[in-house]
PDB file of C-alpha atoms in Angstrom:
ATOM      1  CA  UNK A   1     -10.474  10.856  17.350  1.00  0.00           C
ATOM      2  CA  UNK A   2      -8.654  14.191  17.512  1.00  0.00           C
ATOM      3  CA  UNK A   3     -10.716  15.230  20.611  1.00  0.00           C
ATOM      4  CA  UNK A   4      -8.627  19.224  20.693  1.00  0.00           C
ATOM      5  CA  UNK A   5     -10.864  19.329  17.282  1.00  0.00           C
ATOM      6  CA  UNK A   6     -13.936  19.866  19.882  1.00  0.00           C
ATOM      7  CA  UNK A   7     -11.942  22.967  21.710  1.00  0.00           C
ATOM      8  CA  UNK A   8     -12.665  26.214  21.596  1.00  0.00           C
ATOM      9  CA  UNK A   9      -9.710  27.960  19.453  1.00  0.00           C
ATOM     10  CA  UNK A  10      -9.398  30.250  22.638  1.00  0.00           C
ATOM     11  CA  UNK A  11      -8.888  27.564  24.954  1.00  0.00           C
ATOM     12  CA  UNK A  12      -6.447  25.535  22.177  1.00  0.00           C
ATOM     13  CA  UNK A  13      -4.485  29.167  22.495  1.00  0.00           C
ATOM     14  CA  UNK A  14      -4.131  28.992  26.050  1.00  0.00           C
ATOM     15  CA  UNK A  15      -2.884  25.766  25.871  1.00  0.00           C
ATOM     16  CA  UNK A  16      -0.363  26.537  23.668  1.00  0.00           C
ATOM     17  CA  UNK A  17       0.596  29.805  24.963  1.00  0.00           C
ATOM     18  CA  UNK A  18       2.221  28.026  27.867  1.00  0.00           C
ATOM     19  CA  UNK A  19       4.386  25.945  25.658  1.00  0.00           C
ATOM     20  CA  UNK A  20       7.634  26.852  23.585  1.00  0.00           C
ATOM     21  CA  UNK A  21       7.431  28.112  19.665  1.00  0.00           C
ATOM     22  CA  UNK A  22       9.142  24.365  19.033  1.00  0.00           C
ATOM     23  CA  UNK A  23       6.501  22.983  20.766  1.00  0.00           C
ATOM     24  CA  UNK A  24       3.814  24.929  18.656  1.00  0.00           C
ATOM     25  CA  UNK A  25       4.705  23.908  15.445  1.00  0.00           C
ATOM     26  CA  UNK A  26       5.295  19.861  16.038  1.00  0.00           C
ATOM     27  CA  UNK A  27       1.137  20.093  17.752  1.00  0.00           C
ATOM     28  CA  UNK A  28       0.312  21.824  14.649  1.00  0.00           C
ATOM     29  CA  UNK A  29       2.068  19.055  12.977  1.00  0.00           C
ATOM     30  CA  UNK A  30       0.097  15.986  14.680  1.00  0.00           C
ATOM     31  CA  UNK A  31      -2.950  17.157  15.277  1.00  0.00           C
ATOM     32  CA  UNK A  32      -5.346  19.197  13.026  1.00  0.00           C
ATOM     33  CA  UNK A  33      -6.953  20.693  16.296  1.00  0.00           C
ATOM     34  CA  UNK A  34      -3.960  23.014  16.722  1.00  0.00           C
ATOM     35  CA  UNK A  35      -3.627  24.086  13.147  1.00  0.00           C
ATOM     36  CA  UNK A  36      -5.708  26.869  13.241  1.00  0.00           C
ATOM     37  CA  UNK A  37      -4.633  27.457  16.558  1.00  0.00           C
ATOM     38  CA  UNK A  38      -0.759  27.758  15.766  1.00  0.00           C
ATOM     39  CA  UNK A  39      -1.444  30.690  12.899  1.00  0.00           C
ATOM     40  CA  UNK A  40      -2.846  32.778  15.905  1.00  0.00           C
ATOM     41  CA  UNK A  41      -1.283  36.189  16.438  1.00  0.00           C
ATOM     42  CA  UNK A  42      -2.651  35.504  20.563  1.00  0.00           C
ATOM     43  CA  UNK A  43      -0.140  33.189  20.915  1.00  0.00           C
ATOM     44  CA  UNK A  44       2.991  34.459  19.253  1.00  0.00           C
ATOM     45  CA  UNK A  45       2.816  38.006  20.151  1.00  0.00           C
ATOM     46  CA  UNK A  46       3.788  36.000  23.745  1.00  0.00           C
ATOM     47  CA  UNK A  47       7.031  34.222  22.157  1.00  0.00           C
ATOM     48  CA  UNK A  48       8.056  37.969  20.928  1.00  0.00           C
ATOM     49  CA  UNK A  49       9.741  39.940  23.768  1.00  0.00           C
ATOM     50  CA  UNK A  50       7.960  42.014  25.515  1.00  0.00           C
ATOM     51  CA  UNK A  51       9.652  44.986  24.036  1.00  0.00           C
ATOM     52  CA  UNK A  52       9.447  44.017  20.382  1.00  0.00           C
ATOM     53  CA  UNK A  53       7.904  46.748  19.286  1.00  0.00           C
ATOM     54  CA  UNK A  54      10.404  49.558  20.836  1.00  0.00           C
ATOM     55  CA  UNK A  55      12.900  46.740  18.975  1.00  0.00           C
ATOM     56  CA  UNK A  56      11.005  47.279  15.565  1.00  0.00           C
ATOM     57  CA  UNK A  57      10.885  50.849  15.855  1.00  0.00           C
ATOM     58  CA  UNK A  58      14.796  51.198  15.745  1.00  0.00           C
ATOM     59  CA  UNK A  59      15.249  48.958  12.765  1.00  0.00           C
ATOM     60  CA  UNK A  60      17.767  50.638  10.040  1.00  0.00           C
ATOM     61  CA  UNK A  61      15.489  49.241   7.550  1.00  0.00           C
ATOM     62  CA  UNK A  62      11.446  49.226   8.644  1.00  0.00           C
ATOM     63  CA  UNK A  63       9.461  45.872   7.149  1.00  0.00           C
ATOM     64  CA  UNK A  64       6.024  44.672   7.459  1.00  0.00           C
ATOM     65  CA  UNK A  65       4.768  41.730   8.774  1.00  0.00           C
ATOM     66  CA  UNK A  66       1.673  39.875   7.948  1.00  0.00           C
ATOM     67  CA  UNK A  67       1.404  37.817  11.371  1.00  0.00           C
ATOM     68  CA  UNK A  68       3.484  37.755  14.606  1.00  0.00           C
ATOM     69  CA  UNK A  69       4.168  34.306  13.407  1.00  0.00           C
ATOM     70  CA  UNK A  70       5.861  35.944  10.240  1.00  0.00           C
ATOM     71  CA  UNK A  71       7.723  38.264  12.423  1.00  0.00           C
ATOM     72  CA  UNK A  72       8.784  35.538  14.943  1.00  0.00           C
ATOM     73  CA  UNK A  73      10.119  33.377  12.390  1.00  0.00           C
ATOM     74  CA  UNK A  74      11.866  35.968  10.264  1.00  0.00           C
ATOM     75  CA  UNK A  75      13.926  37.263  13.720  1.00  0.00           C
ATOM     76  CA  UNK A  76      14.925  33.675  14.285  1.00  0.00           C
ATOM     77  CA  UNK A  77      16.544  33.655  10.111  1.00  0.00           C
ATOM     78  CA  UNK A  78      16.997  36.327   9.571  1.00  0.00           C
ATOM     79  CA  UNK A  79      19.227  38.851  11.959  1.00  0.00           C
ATOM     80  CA  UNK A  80      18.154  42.842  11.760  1.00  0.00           C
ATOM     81  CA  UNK A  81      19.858  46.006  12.217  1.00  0.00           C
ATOM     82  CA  UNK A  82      18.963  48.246  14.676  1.00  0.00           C
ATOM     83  CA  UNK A  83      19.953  51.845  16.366  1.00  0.00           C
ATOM     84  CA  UNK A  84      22.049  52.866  12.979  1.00  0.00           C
ATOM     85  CA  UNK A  85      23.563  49.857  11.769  1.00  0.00           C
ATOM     86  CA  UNK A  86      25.489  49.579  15.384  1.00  0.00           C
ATOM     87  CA  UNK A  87      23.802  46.621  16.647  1.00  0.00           C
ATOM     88  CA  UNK A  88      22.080  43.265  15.090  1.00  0.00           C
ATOM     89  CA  UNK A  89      19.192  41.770  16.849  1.00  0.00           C
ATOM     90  CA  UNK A  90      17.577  38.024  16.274  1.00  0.00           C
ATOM     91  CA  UNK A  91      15.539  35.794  18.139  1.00  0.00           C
ATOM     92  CA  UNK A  92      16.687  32.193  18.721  1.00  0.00           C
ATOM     93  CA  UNK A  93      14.088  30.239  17.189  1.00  0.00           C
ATOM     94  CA  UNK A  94      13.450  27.241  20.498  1.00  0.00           C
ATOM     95  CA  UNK A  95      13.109  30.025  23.074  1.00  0.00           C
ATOM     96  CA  UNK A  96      12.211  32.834  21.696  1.00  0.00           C
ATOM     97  CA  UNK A  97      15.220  34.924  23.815  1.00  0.00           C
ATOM     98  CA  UNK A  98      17.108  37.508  22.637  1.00  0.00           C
ATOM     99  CA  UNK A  99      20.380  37.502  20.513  1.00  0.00           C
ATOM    100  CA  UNK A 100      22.470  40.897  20.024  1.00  0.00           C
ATOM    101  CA  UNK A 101      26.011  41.478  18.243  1.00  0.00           C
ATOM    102  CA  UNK A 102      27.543  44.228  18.450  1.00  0.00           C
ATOM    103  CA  UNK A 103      28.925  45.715  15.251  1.00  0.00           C
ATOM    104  CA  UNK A 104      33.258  46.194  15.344  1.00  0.00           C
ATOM    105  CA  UNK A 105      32.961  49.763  15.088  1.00  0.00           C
ATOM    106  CA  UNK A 106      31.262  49.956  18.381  1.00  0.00           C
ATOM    107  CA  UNK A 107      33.840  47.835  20.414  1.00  0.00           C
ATOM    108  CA  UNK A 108      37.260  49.250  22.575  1.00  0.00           C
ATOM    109  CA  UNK A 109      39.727  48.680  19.883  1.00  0.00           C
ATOM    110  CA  UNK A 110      43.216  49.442  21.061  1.00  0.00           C
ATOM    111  CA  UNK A 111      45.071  51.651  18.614  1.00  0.00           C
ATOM    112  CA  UNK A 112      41.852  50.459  16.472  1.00  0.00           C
ATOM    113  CA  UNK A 113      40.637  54.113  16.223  1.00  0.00           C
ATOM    114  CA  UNK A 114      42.639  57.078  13.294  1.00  0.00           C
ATOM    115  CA  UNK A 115      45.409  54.308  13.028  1.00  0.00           C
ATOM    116  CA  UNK A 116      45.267  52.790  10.242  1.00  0.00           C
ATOM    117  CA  UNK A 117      48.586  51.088   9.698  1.00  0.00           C
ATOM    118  CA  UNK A 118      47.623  48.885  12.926  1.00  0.00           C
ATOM    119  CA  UNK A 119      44.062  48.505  12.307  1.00  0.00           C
ATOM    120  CA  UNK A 120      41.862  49.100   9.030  1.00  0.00           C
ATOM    121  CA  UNK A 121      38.058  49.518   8.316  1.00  0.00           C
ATOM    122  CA  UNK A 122      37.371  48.110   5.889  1.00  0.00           C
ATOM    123  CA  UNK A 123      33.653  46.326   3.735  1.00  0.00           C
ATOM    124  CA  UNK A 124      32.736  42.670   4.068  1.00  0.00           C
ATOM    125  CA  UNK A 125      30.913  41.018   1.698  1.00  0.00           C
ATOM    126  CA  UNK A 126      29.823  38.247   4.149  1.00  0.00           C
ATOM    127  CA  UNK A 127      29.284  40.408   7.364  1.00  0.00           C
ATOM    128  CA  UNK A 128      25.687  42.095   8.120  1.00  0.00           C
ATOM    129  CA  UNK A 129      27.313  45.431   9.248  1.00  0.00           C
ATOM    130  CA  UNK A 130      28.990  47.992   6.714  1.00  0.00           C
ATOM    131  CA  UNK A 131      32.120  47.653   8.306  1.00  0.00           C
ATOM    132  CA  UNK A 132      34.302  45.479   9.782  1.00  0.00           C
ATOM    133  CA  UNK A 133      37.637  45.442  11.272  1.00  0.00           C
ATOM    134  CA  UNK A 134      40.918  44.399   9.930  1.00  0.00           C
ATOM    135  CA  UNK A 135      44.215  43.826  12.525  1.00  0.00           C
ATOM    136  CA  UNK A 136      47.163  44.713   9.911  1.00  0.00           C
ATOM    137  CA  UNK A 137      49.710  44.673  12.891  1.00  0.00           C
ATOM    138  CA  UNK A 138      50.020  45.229  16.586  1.00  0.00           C
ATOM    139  CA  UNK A 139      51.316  43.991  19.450  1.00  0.00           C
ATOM    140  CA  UNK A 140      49.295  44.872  22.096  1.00  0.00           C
ATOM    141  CA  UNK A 141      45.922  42.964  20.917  1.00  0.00           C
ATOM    142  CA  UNK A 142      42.914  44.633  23.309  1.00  0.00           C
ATOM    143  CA  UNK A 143      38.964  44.462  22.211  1.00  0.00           C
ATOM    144  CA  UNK A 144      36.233  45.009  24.216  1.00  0.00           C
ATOM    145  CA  UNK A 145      32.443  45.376  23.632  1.00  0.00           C
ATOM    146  CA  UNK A 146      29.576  46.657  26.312  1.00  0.00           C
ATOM    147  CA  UNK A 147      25.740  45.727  26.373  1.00  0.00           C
ATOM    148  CA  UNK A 148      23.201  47.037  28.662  1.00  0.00           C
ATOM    149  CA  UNK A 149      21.559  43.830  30.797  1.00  0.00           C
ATOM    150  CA  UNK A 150      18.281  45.688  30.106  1.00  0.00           C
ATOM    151  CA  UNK A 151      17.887  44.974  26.842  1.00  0.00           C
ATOM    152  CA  UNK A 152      18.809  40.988  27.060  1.00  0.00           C
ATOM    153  CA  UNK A 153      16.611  38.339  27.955  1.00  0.00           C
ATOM    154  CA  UNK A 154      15.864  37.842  32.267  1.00  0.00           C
ATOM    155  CA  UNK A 155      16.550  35.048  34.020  1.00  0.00           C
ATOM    156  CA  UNK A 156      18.599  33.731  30.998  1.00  0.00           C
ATOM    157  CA  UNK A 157      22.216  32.658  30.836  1.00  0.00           C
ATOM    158  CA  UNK A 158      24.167  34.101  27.877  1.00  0.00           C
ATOM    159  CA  UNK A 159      27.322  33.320  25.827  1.00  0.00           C
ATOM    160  CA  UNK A 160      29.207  35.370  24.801  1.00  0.00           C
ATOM    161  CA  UNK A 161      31.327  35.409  21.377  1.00  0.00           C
ATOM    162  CA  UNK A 162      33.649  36.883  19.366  1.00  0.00           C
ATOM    163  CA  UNK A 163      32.740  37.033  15.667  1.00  0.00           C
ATOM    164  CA  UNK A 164      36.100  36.676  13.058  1.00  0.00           C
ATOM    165  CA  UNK A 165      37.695  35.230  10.215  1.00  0.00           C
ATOM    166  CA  UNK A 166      40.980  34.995   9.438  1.00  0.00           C
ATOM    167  CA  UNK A 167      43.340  36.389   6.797  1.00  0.00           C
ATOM    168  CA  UNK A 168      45.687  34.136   5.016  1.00  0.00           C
ATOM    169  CA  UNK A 169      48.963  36.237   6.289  1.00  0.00           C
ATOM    170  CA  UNK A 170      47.320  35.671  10.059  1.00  0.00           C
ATOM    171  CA  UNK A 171      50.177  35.335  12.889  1.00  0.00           C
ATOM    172  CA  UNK A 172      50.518  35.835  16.546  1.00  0.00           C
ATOM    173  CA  UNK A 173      47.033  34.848  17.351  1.00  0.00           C
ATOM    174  CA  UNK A 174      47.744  31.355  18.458  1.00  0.00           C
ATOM    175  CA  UNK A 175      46.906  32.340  22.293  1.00  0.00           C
ATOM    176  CA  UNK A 176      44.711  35.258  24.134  1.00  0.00           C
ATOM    177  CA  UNK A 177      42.821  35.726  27.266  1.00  0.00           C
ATOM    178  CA  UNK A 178      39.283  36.320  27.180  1.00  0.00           C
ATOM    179  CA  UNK A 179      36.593  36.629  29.827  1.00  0.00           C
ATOM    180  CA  UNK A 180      33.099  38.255  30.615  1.00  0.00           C
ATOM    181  CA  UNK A 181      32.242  40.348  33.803  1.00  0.00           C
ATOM    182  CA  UNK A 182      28.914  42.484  34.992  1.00  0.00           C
ATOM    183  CA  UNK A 183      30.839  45.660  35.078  1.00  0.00           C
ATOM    184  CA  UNK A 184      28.921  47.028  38.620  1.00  0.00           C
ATOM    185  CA  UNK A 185      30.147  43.798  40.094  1.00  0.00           C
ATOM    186  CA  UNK A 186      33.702  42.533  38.944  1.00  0.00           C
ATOM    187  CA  UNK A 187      36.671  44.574  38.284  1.00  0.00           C
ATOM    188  CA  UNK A 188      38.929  44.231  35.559  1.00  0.00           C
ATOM    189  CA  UNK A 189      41.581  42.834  38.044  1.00  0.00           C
ATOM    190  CA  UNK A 190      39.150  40.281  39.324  1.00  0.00           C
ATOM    191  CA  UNK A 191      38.232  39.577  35.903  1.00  0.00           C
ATOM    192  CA  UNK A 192      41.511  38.870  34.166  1.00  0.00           C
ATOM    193  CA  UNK A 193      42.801  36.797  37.246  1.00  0.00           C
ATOM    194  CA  UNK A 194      40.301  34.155  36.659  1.00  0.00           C
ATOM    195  CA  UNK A 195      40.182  34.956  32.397  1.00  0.00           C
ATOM    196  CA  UNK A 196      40.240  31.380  30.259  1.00  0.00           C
ATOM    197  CA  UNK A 197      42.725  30.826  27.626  1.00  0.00           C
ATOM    198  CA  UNK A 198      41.631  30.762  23.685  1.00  0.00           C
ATOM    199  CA  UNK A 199      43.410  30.118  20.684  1.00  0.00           C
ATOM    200  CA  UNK A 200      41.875  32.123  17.481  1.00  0.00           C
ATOM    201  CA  UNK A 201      44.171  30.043  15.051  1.00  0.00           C
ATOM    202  CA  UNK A 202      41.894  26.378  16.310  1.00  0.00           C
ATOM    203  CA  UNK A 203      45.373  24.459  16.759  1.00  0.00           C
ATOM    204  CA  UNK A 204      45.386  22.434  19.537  1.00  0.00           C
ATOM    205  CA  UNK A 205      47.923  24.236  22.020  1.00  0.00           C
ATOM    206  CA  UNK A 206      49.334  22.730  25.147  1.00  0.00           C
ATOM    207  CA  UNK A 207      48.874  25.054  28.312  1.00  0.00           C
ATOM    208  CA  UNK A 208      49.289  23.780  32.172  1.00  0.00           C
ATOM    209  CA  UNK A 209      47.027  24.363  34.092  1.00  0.00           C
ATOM    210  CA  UNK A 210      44.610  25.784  30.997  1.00  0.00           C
ATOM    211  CA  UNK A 211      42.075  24.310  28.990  1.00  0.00           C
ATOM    212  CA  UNK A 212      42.398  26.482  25.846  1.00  0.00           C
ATOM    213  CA  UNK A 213      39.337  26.967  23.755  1.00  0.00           C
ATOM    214  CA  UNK A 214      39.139  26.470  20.285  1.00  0.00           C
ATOM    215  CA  UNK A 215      37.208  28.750  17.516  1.00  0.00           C
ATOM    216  CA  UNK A 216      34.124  26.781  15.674  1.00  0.00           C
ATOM    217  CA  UNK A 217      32.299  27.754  12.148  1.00  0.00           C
ATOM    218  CA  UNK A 218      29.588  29.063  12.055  1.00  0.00           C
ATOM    219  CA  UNK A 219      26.690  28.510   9.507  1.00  0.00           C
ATOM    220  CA  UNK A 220      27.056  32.346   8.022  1.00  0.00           C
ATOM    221  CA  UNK A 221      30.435  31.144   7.114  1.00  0.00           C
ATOM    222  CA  UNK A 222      32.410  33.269  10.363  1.00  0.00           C
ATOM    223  CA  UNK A 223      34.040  31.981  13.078  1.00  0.00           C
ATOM    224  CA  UNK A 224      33.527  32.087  16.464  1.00  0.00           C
ATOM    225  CA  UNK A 225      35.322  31.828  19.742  1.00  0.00           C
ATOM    226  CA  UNK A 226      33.678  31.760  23.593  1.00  0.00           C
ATOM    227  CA  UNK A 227      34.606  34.814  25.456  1.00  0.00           C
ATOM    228  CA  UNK A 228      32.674  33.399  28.355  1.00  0.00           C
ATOM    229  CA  UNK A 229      29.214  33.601  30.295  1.00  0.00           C
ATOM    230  CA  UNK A 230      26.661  35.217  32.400  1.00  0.00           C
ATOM    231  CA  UNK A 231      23.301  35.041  34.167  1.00  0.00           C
ATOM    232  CA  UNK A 232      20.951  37.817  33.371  1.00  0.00           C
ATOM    233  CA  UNK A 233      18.436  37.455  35.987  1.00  0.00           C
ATOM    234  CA  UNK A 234      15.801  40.902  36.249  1.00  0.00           C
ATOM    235  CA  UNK A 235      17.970  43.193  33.675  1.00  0.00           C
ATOM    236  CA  UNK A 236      19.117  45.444  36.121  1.00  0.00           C
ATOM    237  CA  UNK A 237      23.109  44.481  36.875  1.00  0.00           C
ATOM    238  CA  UNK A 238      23.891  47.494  34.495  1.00  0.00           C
ATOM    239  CA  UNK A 239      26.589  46.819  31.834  1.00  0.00           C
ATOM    240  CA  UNK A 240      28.223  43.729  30.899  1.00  0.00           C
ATOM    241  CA  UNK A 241      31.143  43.585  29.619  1.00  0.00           C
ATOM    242  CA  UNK A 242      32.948  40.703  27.166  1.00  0.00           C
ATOM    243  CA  UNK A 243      36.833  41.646  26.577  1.00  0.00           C
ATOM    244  CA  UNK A 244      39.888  39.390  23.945  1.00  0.00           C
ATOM    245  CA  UNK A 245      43.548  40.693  24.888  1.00  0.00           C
ATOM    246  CA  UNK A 246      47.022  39.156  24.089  1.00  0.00           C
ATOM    247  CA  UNK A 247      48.749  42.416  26.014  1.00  0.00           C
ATOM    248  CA  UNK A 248      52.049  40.391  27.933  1.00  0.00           C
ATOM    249  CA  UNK A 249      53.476  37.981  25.427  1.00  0.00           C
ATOM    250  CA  UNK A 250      54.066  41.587  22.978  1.00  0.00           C
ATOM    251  CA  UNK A 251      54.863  39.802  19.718  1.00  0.00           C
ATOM    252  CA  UNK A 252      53.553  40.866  16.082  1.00  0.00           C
ATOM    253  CA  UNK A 253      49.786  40.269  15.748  1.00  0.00           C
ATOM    254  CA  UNK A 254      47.664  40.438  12.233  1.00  0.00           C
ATOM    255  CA  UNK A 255      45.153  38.704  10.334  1.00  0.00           C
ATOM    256  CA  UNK A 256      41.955  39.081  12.474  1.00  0.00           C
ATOM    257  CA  UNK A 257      38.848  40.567  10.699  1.00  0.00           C
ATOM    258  CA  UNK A 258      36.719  41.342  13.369  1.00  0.00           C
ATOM    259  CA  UNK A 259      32.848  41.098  12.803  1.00  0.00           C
ATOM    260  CA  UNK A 260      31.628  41.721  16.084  1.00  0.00           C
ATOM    261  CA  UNK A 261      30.985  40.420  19.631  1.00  0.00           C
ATOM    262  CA  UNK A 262      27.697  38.818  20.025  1.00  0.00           C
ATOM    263  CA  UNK A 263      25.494  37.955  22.991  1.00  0.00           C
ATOM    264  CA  UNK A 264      23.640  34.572  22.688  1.00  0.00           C
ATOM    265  CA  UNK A 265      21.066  32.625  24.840  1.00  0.00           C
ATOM    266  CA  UNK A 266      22.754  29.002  25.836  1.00  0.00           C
TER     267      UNK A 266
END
């Protein structure tokens, strides 16, 4: 006998309420005493963030949602641009935390800004902004990108990555340093003594003393590469900041279509 059949919905909400959204759908899926239950807007408006609506009311492109269990589900598939196109904002679907990228326009591009023989702007028909960015040549390689800890998930530790793909003419990106730092609390110096070595080209390359990281695919069809990480505890750190730079070895760089930097719950 399904005995949560003889629960009040209420109390089968309150149950469920102090579960995960993962957990939600497999009781919905084993017992028919949660079905009804699992549709309820009670419970999902408390996977949203607290701030959703603020988040809806900057969307580039307002929808309506039948249920907050719509709405939930459609954040986790389905990223949205917010605050003019500038930033995307998802949920990830077993937690319910935020996700943010930050478009390429709004990074620290050096010589990325009226110089278009190093850098170009240029369309993307696979990336969710308008624009991306497109290294032609350089040799000083320097991007950085800034988020607010206010606006992430508390007490949550965060990637952080850099969004790209690669031309077919790529060269010079076979080794960078990358790390993240809470701007109020780490300097750059402090920061790029202890940075970890990457490779955007995924060739395995032999470093002492360095583990290098290696780019992965993603399932939009980009690549990615670990910048590093970061606790966000109560929001209130101020900025973080995620930085890429190849500025010593000053060789010819190109090839790297730049997407974004994004900001993703572990």
């Amino acid at each position: 006998m399904d005995y949560f059949l003889l629960l009040p919905e209420g109390c089968v909400c309150d149950i469920l309420s102090f579960t995960s959204p993962k957990d939600v759908v497999i009781s919905s899926a084993i017992s028919r005493g949660f079905n009804s239950a699992a549709e309820s807007d009670v419970i999902w408006v408390k996977f949203l963030p607290d701030d959703y609506e603020d988040i809806i009311s900057r969307y580039v492109s307002p929808r309506i949602y039948p249920s907050k269990k719509e709405l939930y589900f459609s954040l986790c598939d389905f990223p949205v641009l917010m605050d003019g196109g500038k930033l995307s904002f998802s949920l990830d679907k077993k937690t319910g935390k935020k996700c943010f990228m930050i478009s390429a326009r709004e990074l620290a591009i050096s010589w990325g800004v009226d110089t278009p023989w190093y850098w170009e702007w240029i369309s993307h028909p696979d990336s969710r902004f308008s624009e991306v960015a497109h290294l032609k040549g350089v040799s000083w390689l320097d991007i950085r990108g800034t988020i607010g800890t206010q606006i992430l998930s508390k007490r949550t530790k965060y990637v952080v990555y850099l969004v790209f793909k690669l031309a077919k003419d790529h060269d010079g990106l076979e080794i960078a340093n990358a790390f993240v730092r809470l701007v109020n609390r780490v300097s750059d110096k402090e920061a790029e003594e202890r940075a970890s070595v990457v490779s955007l080209v995924g060739k395995r390359v032999r470093r002492r003393k360095h583990n290098v990281k290696r780019p992965r695919k993603r399932v939009d069809g980009w690549m990615e590469i670990e910048l590093g990480n970061f606790i966000n505890d109560t929001g209130d750190d101020g900025d973080v900041e995620a930085r890429l730079m190849e500025i010593t070895r000053l060789h010819g760089k190109g090839g790297l279509i730049v997407q974004g930097i994004e900001f993703r719950p572990e």
